[in-house]
Amino acid sequence: MISRFYPRACQRYVSLPLFGPIIEEFAEWLKKKGYQDSTIKHKLSFAPHVEAFFAERSTRRLEDLTYGDFEN
């Protein structure tokens, strides 16, 4: 599904250290929940920015994230 939204940047998305392994599943989950393709693409576009935010804070694994990490 990622390749459908970002054919040239697909590899960039799936290779994100934190979110790459789950981004395809996230896109499929959004689709199953009834989100329109344009909304899914918009939400996915934030993944590299969120990834950079956590990389600046030395977060290396999804398991290390807490609810508090999303409050700032």
PDB file of C-alpha atoms in Angstrom:
ATOM      1  CA  MET A   1       0.000   0.000   0.000  1.00  0.00           C
ATOM      2  CA  ILE A   2       2.868   2.399   0.731  1.00  0.00           C
ATOM      3  CA  SER A   3       4.137   1.959  -2.807  1.00  0.00           C
ATOM      4  CA  ARG A   4       0.726   3.027  -4.092  1.00  0.00           C
ATOM      5  CA  PHE A   5       0.886   6.322  -2.207  1.00  0.00           C
ATOM      6  CA  TYR A   6       4.623   6.939  -2.531  1.00  0.00           C
ATOM      7  CA  PRO A   7       5.949   4.979  -5.516  1.00  0.00           C
ATOM      8  CA  ARG A   8       9.297   6.784  -5.632  1.00  0.00           C
ATOM      9  CA  ALA A   9       9.718   7.198  -1.874  1.00  0.00           C
ATOM     10  CA  CYS A  10       8.422   3.796  -0.787  1.00  0.00           C
ATOM     11  CA  GLN A  11      11.865   2.552   0.210  1.00  0.00           C
ATOM     12  CA  ARG A  12      12.410   5.677   2.300  1.00  0.00           C
ATOM     13  CA  TYR A  13       9.285   4.919   4.306  1.00  0.00           C
ATOM     14  CA  VAL A  14       9.800   1.192   4.821  1.00  0.00           C
ATOM     15  CA  SER A  15      13.418   1.740   5.828  1.00  0.00           C
ATOM     16  CA  LEU A  16      12.588   4.092   8.706  1.00  0.00           C
ATOM     17  CA  PRO A  17      14.199   2.506  11.783  1.00  0.00           C
ATOM     18  CA  LEU A  18      11.235   2.934  14.136  1.00  0.00           C
ATOM     19  CA  PHE A  19       8.164   3.039  11.938  1.00  0.00           C
ATOM     20  CA  GLY A  20       9.345   1.296   8.773  1.00  0.00           C
ATOM     21  CA  PRO A  21       8.557  -2.197  10.043  1.00  0.00           C
ATOM     22  CA  ILE A  22       4.957  -1.234  10.885  1.00  0.00           C
ATOM     23  CA  ILE A  23       4.093   1.494   8.393  1.00  0.00           C
ATOM     24  CA  GLU A  24       2.501  -0.857   5.869  1.00  0.00           C
ATOM     25  CA  GLU A  25       0.367  -2.392   8.588  1.00  0.00           C
ATOM     26  CA  PHE A  26      -0.610   1.096   9.789  1.00  0.00           C
ATOM     27  CA  ALA A  27      -1.691   2.110   6.272  1.00  0.00           C
ATOM     28  CA  GLU A  28      -3.779  -1.041   5.942  1.00  0.00           C
ATOM     29  CA  TRP A  29      -5.333  -0.459   9.362  1.00  0.00           C
ATOM     30  CA  LEU A  30      -6.319   3.085   8.348  1.00  0.00           C
ATOM     31  CA  LYS A  31      -7.903   1.746   5.151  1.00  0.00           C
ATOM     32  CA  LYS A  32      -9.873  -0.884   7.091  1.00  0.00           C
ATOM     33  CA  LYS A  33     -11.100   1.855   9.431  1.00  0.00           C
ATOM     34  CA  GLY A  34     -12.588   3.652   6.436  1.00  0.00           C
ATOM     35  CA  TYR A  35     -10.116   6.470   5.916  1.00  0.00           C
ATOM     36  CA  GLN A  36      -9.988   7.905   2.418  1.00  0.00           C
ATOM     37  CA  ASP A  37      -6.790   7.412   0.405  1.00  0.00           C
ATOM     38  CA  SER A  38      -6.001  11.131   0.546  1.00  0.00           C
ATOM     39  CA  THR A  39      -6.237  11.087   4.356  1.00  0.00           C
ATOM     40  CA  ILE A  40      -4.082   7.976   4.607  1.00  0.00           C
ATOM     41  CA  LYS A  41      -1.430   9.563   2.409  1.00  0.00           C
ATOM     42  CA  HIS A  42      -1.538  12.716   4.519  1.00  0.00           C
ATOM     43  CA  LYS A  43      -1.127  10.766   7.774  1.00  0.00           C
ATOM     44  CA  LEU A  44       1.720   8.682   6.343  1.00  0.00           C
ATOM     45  CA  SER A  45       3.527  11.826   5.222  1.00  0.00           C
ATOM     46  CA  PHE A  46       4.205  12.652   8.873  1.00  0.00           C
ATOM     47  CA  ALA A  47       6.067   9.400   9.578  1.00  0.00           C
ATOM     48  CA  PRO A  48       9.554  10.693   8.626  1.00  0.00           C
ATOM     49  CA  HIS A  49       9.025  13.812  10.756  1.00  0.00           C
ATOM     50  CA  VAL A  50       7.847  11.852  13.797  1.00  0.00           C
ATOM     51  CA  GLU A  51      10.727   9.456  13.240  1.00  0.00           C
ATOM     52  CA  ALA A  52      13.199  12.380  13.250  1.00  0.00           C
ATOM     53  CA  PHE A  53      11.621  13.774  16.410  1.00  0.00           C
ATOM     54  CA  PHE A  54      12.221  10.524  18.286  1.00  0.00           C
ATOM     55  CA  ALA A  55      15.666  10.027  16.750  1.00  0.00           C
ATOM     56  CA  GLU A  56      16.700  13.385  18.222  1.00  0.00           C
ATOM     57  CA  ARG A  57      15.709  11.973  21.605  1.00  0.00           C
ATOM     58  CA  SER A  58      17.728   8.782  20.996  1.00  0.00           C
ATOM     59  CA  THR A  59      14.693   6.521  20.784  1.00  0.00           C
ATOM     60  CA  ARG A  60      15.799   3.400  18.947  1.00  0.00           C
ATOM     61  CA  ARG A  61      12.937   0.943  19.459  1.00  0.00           C
ATOM     62  CA  LEU A  62       9.149   1.212  19.457  1.00  0.00           C
ATOM     63  CA  GLU A  63       9.137  -0.696  22.716  1.00  0.00           C
ATOM     64  CA  ASP A  64      10.976   2.234  24.327  1.00  0.00           C
ATOM     65  CA  LEU A  65       8.145   4.680  23.597  1.00  0.00           C
ATOM     66  CA  THR A  66       5.699   5.639  26.320  1.00  0.00           C
ATOM     67  CA  TYR A  67       2.508   7.701  26.307  1.00  0.00           C
ATOM     68  CA  GLY A  68       4.527  10.507  27.838  1.00  0.00           C
ATOM     69  CA  ASP A  69       6.731  10.649  24.748  1.00  0.00           C
ATOM     70  CA  PHE A  70       3.720  11.820  22.750  1.00  0.00           C
ATOM     71  CA  GLU A  71       2.632  14.555  25.157  1.00  0.00           C
ATOM     72  CA  ASN A  72       5.408  17.012  24.331  1.00  0.00           C
TER      73      ASN A  72
END
